[in-house]
Amino acid sequence: MRTKLLVGNWKMNKTRAEALDFAKASIELLKFAQSKQIQIGVTPTYLSLDVVKHTNPNLIVGAQNVNAKESGAYTGEISIPMLKELGIEWSLVGHSERRTYYAETNHTCNEKVLALLANKMTPLYCVGETLGQFEAGLTKPIVEAQIREGLKGVSQEDARHLVIAYEPVWSIGTGKNASKEIAEDVCHFIRTILKDLFGGVSEKIQILYGGSVKPTNIKEYMAMPNIDGALVGGASLAVDSFAQLIENIG
Ligand code: PEP
């Protein structure tokens, strides 16, 4: 039985003061989630990671991105040791906004996934097709390549620490969420690839759906056997909305 997981991706939102307000409120949110045996977390901007982690140390707090290199001449980048120093144990990898605007590829994602796992951190690896690829019927080959190339070289032992998010690009921030049937079909497909790669460990890996998830539609996804939670952007920003997501997740 996989634990349900709800992660709020704040993207480039919230100042440190705003993040602090949410972090204080998240102490009650976490109690509520724990009472329902649900894991919750957020991915603030780098500047707010410490304030959120310090205010609520038991909350999952992840970065939105990380550089695979330990240090060096990479202006503007943040490394794994810098995150670990703040007590951060998770990072998103390959969010579609990073793939689209910052030219991230399956190969660069793979370097990040391997570096995070080598440092005993949890990569929340995001995959998903664009609208054009969806309309051309290419969802599965695209997602398969993202999974196989992005997770290349991951050992069966380390695979236990992976979390995957299926986020069709056409549904992120658009209000056009994928139907629960489409989401389940792709999440099931992802699990079959994970089984091919990692055997029985695949049954332990949490697979989230993301893309215009709201308090009003989260329940339908959670009823599907291969969807173990949600990665939520817009609807994760306000405390009330986050509380409703927890309420309705199961
Ligand atoms: C996301 O940022 O990963 C996301 C799914 O955003 P939204 O929920 O706003 O579509």
PDB file of C-alpha atoms and ligand atoms in Angstrom:
ATOM      1  CA  MET A   1       0.000   0.000   0.000  1.00  0.00           C
ATOM      2  CA  ARG A   2       1.561   3.304  -1.092  1.00  0.00           C
ATOM      3  CA  THR A   3       1.135   6.406   1.071  1.00  0.00           C
ATOM      4  CA  LYS A   4      -0.729   9.296  -0.583  1.00  0.00           C
ATOM      5  CA  LEU A   5       1.470  12.325  -1.275  1.00  0.00           C
ATOM      6  CA  LEU A   6       0.491  15.934  -1.967  1.00  0.00           C
ATOM      7  CA  VAL A   7       3.227  18.343  -3.074  1.00  0.00           C
ATOM      8  CA  GLY A   8       2.669  22.043  -3.729  1.00  0.00           C
ATOM      9  CA  ASN A   9       4.956  23.564  -6.342  1.00  0.00           C
ATOM     10  CA  TRP A  10       5.113  27.274  -5.628  1.00  0.00           C
ATOM     11  CA  LYS A  11       7.110  28.125  -8.764  1.00  0.00           C
ATOM     12  CA  MET A  12       8.292  31.779  -8.709  1.00  0.00           C
ATOM     13  CA  ASN A  13       5.707  32.829  -6.107  1.00  0.00           C
ATOM     14  CA  LYS A  14       5.884  34.041  -2.498  1.00  0.00           C
ATOM     15  CA  THR A  15       8.418  36.330  -0.890  1.00  0.00           C
ATOM     16  CA  ARG A  16      10.175  35.062   2.233  1.00  0.00           C
ATOM     17  CA  ALA A  17       7.589  36.859   4.384  1.00  0.00           C
ATOM     18  CA  GLU A  18       4.749  35.180   2.498  1.00  0.00           C
ATOM     19  CA  ALA A  19       6.490  31.818   2.677  1.00  0.00           C
ATOM     20  CA  LEU A  20       6.877  32.282   6.448  1.00  0.00           C
ATOM     21  CA  ASP A  21       3.136  32.922   6.817  1.00  0.00           C
ATOM     22  CA  PHE A  22       2.356  29.709   4.933  1.00  0.00           C
ATOM     23  CA  ALA A  23       4.989  27.765   6.886  1.00  0.00           C
ATOM     24  CA  LYS A  24       3.418  28.799  10.210  1.00  0.00           C
ATOM     25  CA  ALA A  25      -0.007  27.698   8.956  1.00  0.00           C
ATOM     26  CA  SER A  26       1.481  24.463   7.609  1.00  0.00           C
ATOM     27  CA  ILE A  27       2.000  23.181  11.154  1.00  0.00           C
ATOM     28  CA  GLU A  28      -1.790  22.668  11.383  1.00  0.00           C
ATOM     29  CA  LEU A  29      -1.967  21.455   7.776  1.00  0.00           C
ATOM     30  CA  LEU A  30       0.617  18.796   8.573  1.00  0.00           C
ATOM     31  CA  LYS A  31      -1.294  17.612  11.651  1.00  0.00           C
ATOM     32  CA  PHE A  32      -4.438  17.384   9.520  1.00  0.00           C
ATOM     33  CA  ALA A  33      -2.595  15.441   6.799  1.00  0.00           C
ATOM     34  CA  GLN A  34      -0.992  13.103   9.335  1.00  0.00           C
ATOM     35  CA  SER A  35      -4.418  12.367  10.816  1.00  0.00           C
ATOM     36  CA  LYS A  36      -5.371  11.115   7.342  1.00  0.00           C
ATOM     37  CA  GLN A  37      -2.018   9.324   6.777  1.00  0.00           C
ATOM     38  CA  ILE A  38      -1.124  11.612   3.906  1.00  0.00           C
ATOM     39  CA  GLN A  39       2.373  13.004   3.269  1.00  0.00           C
ATOM     40  CA  ILE A  40       2.527  16.667   2.305  1.00  0.00           C
ATOM     41  CA  GLY A  41       5.247  18.979   1.069  1.00  0.00           C
ATOM     42  CA  VAL A  42       6.028  22.172  -0.788  1.00  0.00           C
ATOM     43  CA  THR A  43       8.740  23.345  -3.164  1.00  0.00           C
ATOM     44  CA  PRO A  44       9.382  27.037  -2.405  1.00  0.00           C
ATOM     45  CA  THR A  45      11.933  29.185  -4.221  1.00  0.00           C
ATOM     46  CA  TYR A  46      15.545  28.730  -3.099  1.00  0.00           C
ATOM     47  CA  LEU A  47      15.324  31.909  -1.019  1.00  0.00           C
ATOM     48  CA  SER A  48      12.481  30.552   1.101  1.00  0.00           C
ATOM     49  CA  LEU A  49      13.690  26.984   1.596  1.00  0.00           C
ATOM     50  CA  ASP A  50      15.338  27.714   4.928  1.00  0.00           C
ATOM     51  CA  VAL A  51      12.469  29.753   6.344  1.00  0.00           C
ATOM     52  CA  VAL A  52       9.914  27.032   5.554  1.00  0.00           C
ATOM     53  CA  LYS A  53      12.117  24.139   6.732  1.00  0.00           C
ATOM     54  CA  HIS A  54      13.077  25.964   9.912  1.00  0.00           C
ATOM     55  CA  THR A  55       9.470  26.854  10.737  1.00  0.00           C
ATOM     56  CA  ASN A  56       8.091  23.366  10.070  1.00  0.00           C
ATOM     57  CA  PRO A  57      10.940  20.826  10.124  1.00  0.00           C
ATOM     58  CA  ASN A  58       8.581  17.867   9.632  1.00  0.00           C
ATOM     59  CA  LEU A  59       7.119  19.171   6.394  1.00  0.00           C
ATOM     60  CA  ILE A  60       8.642  17.801   3.172  1.00  0.00           C
ATOM     61  CA  VAL A  61      10.442  20.802   1.710  1.00  0.00           C
ATOM     62  CA  GLY A  62      11.994  20.427  -1.716  1.00  0.00           C
ATOM     63  CA  ALA A  63      13.893  22.607  -4.151  1.00  0.00           C
ATOM     64  CA  GLN A  64      12.418  23.263  -7.581  1.00  0.00           C
ATOM     65  CA  ASN A  65      15.712  22.489  -9.299  1.00  0.00           C
ATOM     66  CA  VAL A  66      19.320  21.646  -8.508  1.00  0.00           C
ATOM     67  CA  ASN A  67      22.646  21.460 -10.319  1.00  0.00           C
ATOM     68  CA  ALA A  68      24.220  18.011 -10.544  1.00  0.00           C
ATOM     69  CA  LYS A  69      27.750  19.382 -10.000  1.00  0.00           C
ATOM     70  CA  GLU A  70      29.072  19.818  -6.472  1.00  0.00           C
ATOM     71  CA  SER A  71      30.573  23.259  -6.974  1.00  0.00           C
ATOM     72  CA  GLY A  72      32.353  25.361  -9.573  1.00  0.00           C
ATOM     73  CA  ALA A  73      31.971  28.056 -12.200  1.00  0.00           C
ATOM     74  CA  TYR A  74      28.218  27.758 -12.842  1.00  0.00           C
ATOM     75  CA  THR A  75      26.864  31.244 -12.263  1.00  0.00           C
ATOM     76  CA  GLY A  76      23.366  31.349 -10.848  1.00  0.00           C
ATOM     77  CA  GLU A  77      23.225  27.654  -9.937  1.00  0.00           C
ATOM     78  CA  ILE A  78      22.623  25.896  -6.612  1.00  0.00           C
ATOM     79  CA  SER A  79      24.289  22.601  -5.632  1.00  0.00           C
ATOM     80  CA  ILE A  80      23.245  19.588  -3.599  1.00  0.00           C
ATOM     81  CA  PRO A  81      25.599  20.352  -0.657  1.00  0.00           C
ATOM     82  CA  MET A  82      24.008  23.829  -0.449  1.00  0.00           C
ATOM     83  CA  LEU A  83      20.544  22.258  -0.193  1.00  0.00           C
ATOM     84  CA  LYS A  84      21.689  19.656   2.308  1.00  0.00           C
ATOM     85  CA  GLU A  85      23.176  22.345   4.511  1.00  0.00           C
ATOM     86  CA  LEU A  86      19.626  23.735   4.857  1.00  0.00           C
ATOM     87  CA  GLY A  87      18.218  20.297   5.665  1.00  0.00           C
ATOM     88  CA  ILE A  88      16.553  19.967   2.263  1.00  0.00           C
ATOM     89  CA  GLU A  89      16.179  16.337   1.162  1.00  0.00           C
ATOM     90  CA  TRP A  90      13.986  16.625  -1.948  1.00  0.00           C
ATOM     91  CA  SER A  91      14.173  18.333  -5.328  1.00  0.00           C
ATOM     92  CA  LEU A  92      11.963  18.500  -8.376  1.00  0.00           C
ATOM     93  CA  VAL A  93      13.764  17.396 -11.523  1.00  0.00           C
ATOM     94  CA  GLY A  94      12.657  18.090 -15.071  1.00  0.00           C
ATOM     95  CA  HIS A  95       9.533  20.141 -14.393  1.00  0.00           C
ATOM     96  CA  SER A  96       8.111  21.001 -17.813  1.00  0.00           C
ATOM     97  CA  GLU A  97       8.739  24.718 -17.241  1.00  0.00           C
ATOM     98  CA  ARG A  98      12.434  23.901 -16.824  1.00  0.00           C
ATOM     99  CA  ARG A  99      12.406  21.673 -19.874  1.00  0.00           C
ATOM    100  CA  THR A 100      10.620  24.377 -21.924  1.00  0.00           C
ATOM    101  CA  TYR A 101      12.271  27.608 -20.752  1.00  0.00           C
ATOM    102  CA  TYR A 102      15.681  26.368 -19.606  1.00  0.00           C
ATOM    103  CA  ALA A 103      16.398  23.660 -22.177  1.00  0.00           C
ATOM    104  CA  GLU A 104      16.529  20.783 -19.718  1.00  0.00           C
ATOM    105  CA  THR A 105      16.769  17.412 -21.437  1.00  0.00           C
ATOM    106  CA  ASN A 106      16.322  13.829 -20.343  1.00  0.00           C
ATOM    107  CA  HIS A 107      20.120  13.671 -20.175  1.00  0.00           C
ATOM    108  CA  THR A 108      20.517  16.676 -17.843  1.00  0.00           C
ATOM    109  CA  CYS A 109      17.621  15.349 -15.757  1.00  0.00           C
ATOM    110  CA  ASN A 110      19.410  12.007 -15.512  1.00  0.00           C
ATOM    111  CA  GLU A 111      22.556  13.699 -14.171  1.00  0.00           C
ATOM    112  CA  LYS A 112      20.458  15.432 -11.501  1.00  0.00           C
ATOM    113  CA  VAL A 113      18.542  12.282 -10.559  1.00  0.00           C
ATOM    114  CA  LEU A 114      21.778  10.300 -10.156  1.00  0.00           C
ATOM    115  CA  ALA A 115      23.463  13.070  -8.148  1.00  0.00           C
ATOM    116  CA  LEU A 116      20.466  13.423  -5.812  1.00  0.00           C
ATOM    117  CA  LEU A 117      20.247   9.684  -5.219  1.00  0.00           C
ATOM    118  CA  ALA A 118      23.995   9.469  -4.613  1.00  0.00           C
ATOM    119  CA  ASN A 119      23.445  12.056  -1.886  1.00  0.00           C
ATOM    120  CA  LYS A 120      20.520  10.148  -0.351  1.00  0.00           C
ATOM    121  CA  MET A 121      18.002  12.719  -1.535  1.00  0.00           C
ATOM    122  CA  THR A 122      14.611  12.216  -3.172  1.00  0.00           C
ATOM    123  CA  PRO A 123      14.231  13.303  -6.793  1.00  0.00           C
ATOM    124  CA  LEU A 124      10.643  14.121  -7.731  1.00  0.00           C
ATOM    125  CA  TYR A 125      11.073  13.457 -11.424  1.00  0.00           C
ATOM    126  CA  CYS A 126       8.511  15.115 -13.717  1.00  0.00           C
ATOM    127  CA  VAL A 127       7.522  13.750 -17.111  1.00  0.00           C
ATOM    128  CA  GLY A 128       4.787  14.588 -19.592  1.00  0.00           C
ATOM    129  CA  GLU A 129       4.023  15.339 -23.206  1.00  0.00           C
ATOM    130  CA  THR A 130       3.233  18.639 -24.935  1.00  0.00           C
ATOM    131  CA  LEU A 131      -0.137  19.377 -26.527  1.00  0.00           C
ATOM    132  CA  GLY A 132       1.265  18.696 -30.016  1.00  0.00           C
ATOM    133  CA  GLN A 133       2.662  15.342 -28.889  1.00  0.00           C
ATOM    134  CA  PHE A 134      -0.644  14.465 -27.190  1.00  0.00           C
ATOM    135  CA  GLU A 135      -2.629  15.306 -30.314  1.00  0.00           C
ATOM    136  CA  ALA A 136      -0.225  13.277 -32.452  1.00  0.00           C
ATOM    137  CA  GLY A 137      -0.760  10.229 -30.215  1.00  0.00           C
ATOM    138  CA  LEU A 138       2.845  10.329 -29.012  1.00  0.00           C
ATOM    139  CA  THR A 139       2.214  10.477 -25.260  1.00  0.00           C
ATOM    140  CA  LYS A 140       3.521   6.998 -24.460  1.00  0.00           C
ATOM    141  CA  PRO A 141       6.724   7.028 -26.541  1.00  0.00           C
ATOM    142  CA  ILE A 142       7.590  10.485 -25.179  1.00  0.00           C
ATOM    143  CA  VAL A 143       6.931   9.492 -21.576  1.00  0.00           C
ATOM    144  CA  GLU A 144       8.779   6.200 -22.031  1.00  0.00           C
ATOM    145  CA  ALA A 145      11.871   8.012 -23.311  1.00  0.00           C
ATOM    146  CA  GLN A 146      11.669  10.503 -20.440  1.00  0.00           C
ATOM    147  CA  ILE A 147      11.506   7.652 -17.925  1.00  0.00           C
ATOM    148  CA  ARG A 148      14.145   5.388 -19.482  1.00  0.00           C
ATOM    149  CA  GLU A 149      16.640   8.173 -20.267  1.00  0.00           C
ATOM    150  CA  GLY A 150      15.969  10.219 -17.133  1.00  0.00           C
ATOM    151  CA  LEU A 151      16.364   7.193 -14.851  1.00  0.00           C
ATOM    152  CA  LYS A 152      19.271   5.556 -16.708  1.00  0.00           C
ATOM    153  CA  GLY A 153      21.757   3.979 -14.326  1.00  0.00           C
ATOM    154  CA  VAL A 154      19.504   4.147 -11.255  1.00  0.00           C
ATOM    155  CA  SER A 155      19.957   0.997  -9.171  1.00  0.00           C
ATOM    156  CA  GLN A 156      17.083  -1.078  -7.865  1.00  0.00           C
ATOM    157  CA  GLU A 157      18.106  -0.096  -4.332  1.00  0.00           C
ATOM    158  CA  ASP A 158      18.072   3.643  -5.112  1.00  0.00           C
ATOM    159  CA  ALA A 159      14.808   3.379  -7.065  1.00  0.00           C
ATOM    160  CA  ARG A 160      13.012   3.072  -3.708  1.00  0.00           C
ATOM    161  CA  HIS A 161      13.759   6.769  -3.159  1.00  0.00           C
ATOM    162  CA  LEU A 162      12.258   7.974  -6.430  1.00  0.00           C
ATOM    163  CA  VAL A 163       8.961   9.805  -6.819  1.00  0.00           C
ATOM    164  CA  ILE A 164       7.526  10.342 -10.319  1.00  0.00           C
ATOM    165  CA  ALA A 165       5.037  12.997 -11.423  1.00  0.00           C
ATOM    166  CA  TYR A 166       3.107  12.618 -14.668  1.00  0.00           C
ATOM    167  CA  GLU A 167       2.253  16.143 -15.762  1.00  0.00           C
ATOM    168  CA  PRO A 168       0.906  16.583 -19.286  1.00  0.00           C
ATOM    169  CA  VAL A 169       2.328  19.943 -20.345  1.00  0.00           C
ATOM    170  CA  TRP A 170      -1.008  20.978 -21.865  1.00  0.00           C
ATOM    171  CA  SER A 171      -2.665  20.701 -18.477  1.00  0.00           C
ATOM    172  CA  ILE A 172      -0.201  22.702 -16.372  1.00  0.00           C
ATOM    173  CA  GLY A 173      -1.614  26.056 -15.349  1.00  0.00           C
ATOM    174  CA  THR A 174      -4.198  25.900 -18.141  1.00  0.00           C
ATOM    175  CA  GLY A 175      -7.302  24.712 -16.280  1.00  0.00           C
ATOM    176  CA  LYS A 176      -7.496  21.865 -18.853  1.00  0.00           C
ATOM    177  CA  ASN A 177      -6.795  18.889 -16.637  1.00  0.00           C
ATOM    178  CA  ALA A 178      -6.363  15.426 -18.118  1.00  0.00           C
ATOM    179  CA  SER A 179      -9.312  13.136 -17.462  1.00  0.00           C
ATOM    180  CA  LYS A 180      -8.818  10.610 -14.682  1.00  0.00           C
ATOM    181  CA  GLU A 181      -8.857   7.847 -17.318  1.00  0.00           C
ATOM    182  CA  ILE A 182      -6.032   9.425 -19.338  1.00  0.00           C
ATOM    183  CA  ALA A 183      -4.033  10.137 -16.175  1.00  0.00           C
ATOM    184  CA  GLU A 184      -4.485   6.564 -14.913  1.00  0.00           C
ATOM    185  CA  ASP A 185      -3.632   5.065 -18.294  1.00  0.00           C
ATOM    186  CA  VAL A 186      -0.321   6.955 -18.429  1.00  0.00           C
ATOM    187  CA  CYS A 187       0.510   6.402 -14.737  1.00  0.00           C
ATOM    188  CA  HIS A 188      -0.150   2.664 -15.205  1.00  0.00           C
ATOM    189  CA  PHE A 189       2.083   2.724 -18.287  1.00  0.00           C
ATOM    190  CA  ILE A 190       4.820   4.445 -16.249  1.00  0.00           C
ATOM    191  CA  ARG A 191       4.555   1.729 -13.614  1.00  0.00           C
ATOM    192  CA  THR A 192       5.017  -0.991 -16.239  1.00  0.00           C
ATOM    193  CA  ILE A 193       8.240   0.706 -17.393  1.00  0.00           C
ATOM    194  CA  LEU A 194       9.361   1.047 -13.772  1.00  0.00           C
ATOM    195  CA  LYS A 195       8.661  -2.673 -13.337  1.00  0.00           C
ATOM    196  CA  ASP A 196      10.796  -3.456 -16.348  1.00  0.00           C
ATOM    197  CA  LEU A 197      13.603  -1.314 -14.912  1.00  0.00           C
ATOM    198  CA  PHE A 198      13.359  -2.082 -11.200  1.00  0.00           C
ATOM    199  CA  GLY A 199      11.208  -5.192 -10.770  1.00  0.00           C
ATOM    200  CA  GLY A 200       9.087  -5.377  -7.623  1.00  0.00           C
ATOM    201  CA  VAL A 201      10.382  -2.027  -6.353  1.00  0.00           C
ATOM    202  CA  SER A 202       8.076  -0.437  -8.943  1.00  0.00           C
ATOM    203  CA  GLU A 203       5.123  -1.231  -6.678  1.00  0.00           C
ATOM    204  CA  LYS A 204       6.619   0.980  -3.962  1.00  0.00           C
ATOM    205  CA  ILE A 205       7.295   4.059  -6.115  1.00  0.00           C
ATOM    206  CA  GLN A 206       4.762   6.865  -5.698  1.00  0.00           C
ATOM    207  CA  ILE A 207       3.449   8.229  -8.989  1.00  0.00           C
ATOM    208  CA  LEU A 208       1.682  11.584  -8.817  1.00  0.00           C
ATOM    209  CA  TYR A 209      -0.588  13.285 -11.324  1.00  0.00           C
ATOM    210  CA  GLY A 210      -0.115  17.017 -11.900  1.00  0.00           C
ATOM    211  CA  GLY A 211      -1.876  19.549 -14.090  1.00  0.00           C
ATOM    212  CA  SER A 212      -4.666  21.880 -13.000  1.00  0.00           C
ATOM    213  CA  VAL A 213      -5.444  19.799  -9.901  1.00  0.00           C
ATOM    214  CA  LYS A 214      -7.922  21.644  -7.667  1.00  0.00           C
ATOM    215  CA  PRO A 215      -9.791  20.824  -4.464  1.00  0.00           C
ATOM    216  CA  THR A 216     -12.818  20.111  -6.674  1.00  0.00           C
ATOM    217  CA  ASN A 217     -11.157  17.470  -8.870  1.00  0.00           C
ATOM    218  CA  ILE A 218      -8.407  15.868  -6.735  1.00  0.00           C
ATOM    219  CA  LYS A 219     -10.698  13.125  -5.434  1.00  0.00           C
ATOM    220  CA  GLU A 220     -11.357  11.606  -8.845  1.00  0.00           C
ATOM    221  CA  TYR A 221      -7.639  11.095  -9.491  1.00  0.00           C
ATOM    222  CA  MET A 222      -7.062   9.549  -6.088  1.00  0.00           C
ATOM    223  CA  ALA A 223      -9.629   6.848  -6.838  1.00  0.00           C
ATOM    224  CA  MET A 224      -7.358   5.496  -9.606  1.00  0.00           C
ATOM    225  CA  PRO A 225      -5.100   2.551  -8.688  1.00  0.00           C
ATOM    226  CA  ASN A 226      -1.819   3.902 -10.077  1.00  0.00           C
ATOM    227  CA  ILE A 227      -2.167   7.532  -8.971  1.00  0.00           C
ATOM    228  CA  ASP A 228      -0.681   8.004  -5.507  1.00  0.00           C
ATOM    229  CA  GLY A 229      -1.038  11.735  -5.086  1.00  0.00           C
ATOM    230  CA  ALA A 230      -0.755  15.083  -6.799  1.00  0.00           C
ATOM    231  CA  LEU A 231       1.784  17.734  -7.706  1.00  0.00           C
ATOM    232  CA  VAL A 232      -0.151  20.998  -7.546  1.00  0.00           C
ATOM    233  CA  GLY A 233       0.844  24.482  -8.662  1.00  0.00           C
ATOM    234  CA  GLY A 234      -1.761  27.248  -8.486  1.00  0.00           C
ATOM    235  CA  ALA A 235      -4.097  25.569  -6.006  1.00  0.00           C
ATOM    236  CA  SER A 236      -1.280  24.941  -3.525  1.00  0.00           C
ATOM    237  CA  LEU A 237      -0.478  28.592  -2.863  1.00  0.00           C
ATOM    238  CA  ALA A 238      -3.264  29.542  -0.467  1.00  0.00           C
ATOM    239  CA  VAL A 239      -3.493  27.812   2.910  1.00  0.00           C
ATOM    240  CA  ASP A 240      -7.268  27.311   2.629  1.00  0.00           C
ATOM    241  CA  SER A 241      -6.965  25.721  -0.779  1.00  0.00           C
ATOM    242  CA  PHE A 242      -4.124  23.453   0.429  1.00  0.00           C
ATOM    243  CA  ALA A 243      -6.298  22.396   3.367  1.00  0.00           C
ATOM    244  CA  GLN A 244      -9.143  21.547   0.975  1.00  0.00           C
ATOM    245  CA  LEU A 245      -6.772  19.500  -1.175  1.00  0.00           C
ATOM    246  CA  ILE A 246      -5.827  17.490   1.941  1.00  0.00           C
ATOM    247  CA  GLU A 247      -9.492  17.190   2.888  1.00  0.00           C
ATOM    248  CA  ASN A 248     -10.452  15.848  -0.532  1.00  0.00           C
ATOM    249  CA  ILE A 249      -7.404  13.707  -1.323  1.00  0.00           C
ATOM    250  CA  GLY A 250      -8.818  10.796   0.624  1.00  0.00           C
TER     251      GLY A 250
HETATM  252  C1  PEP B   1       2.857  22.321 -11.599  1.00  0.00           C
HETATM  253  O1  PEP B   1       3.409  23.386 -11.466  1.00  0.00           O
HETATM  254  O2  PEP B   1       3.528  21.279 -11.522  1.00  0.00           O
HETATM  255  C2  PEP B   1       1.413  22.288 -11.847  1.00  0.00           C
HETATM  256  C3  PEP B   1       0.847  21.119 -11.998  1.00  0.00           C
HETATM  257  O3  PEP B   1       0.754  23.479 -11.911  1.00  0.00           O
HETATM  258  P1  PEP B   1      -0.849  23.716 -11.896  1.00  0.00           P
HETATM  259  O4  PEP B   1      -1.394  22.854 -10.773  1.00  0.00           O
HETATM  260  O5  PEP B   1      -1.024  25.161 -11.634  1.00  0.00           O
HETATM  261  O6  PEP B   1      -1.376  23.261 -13.214  1.00  0.00           O
END
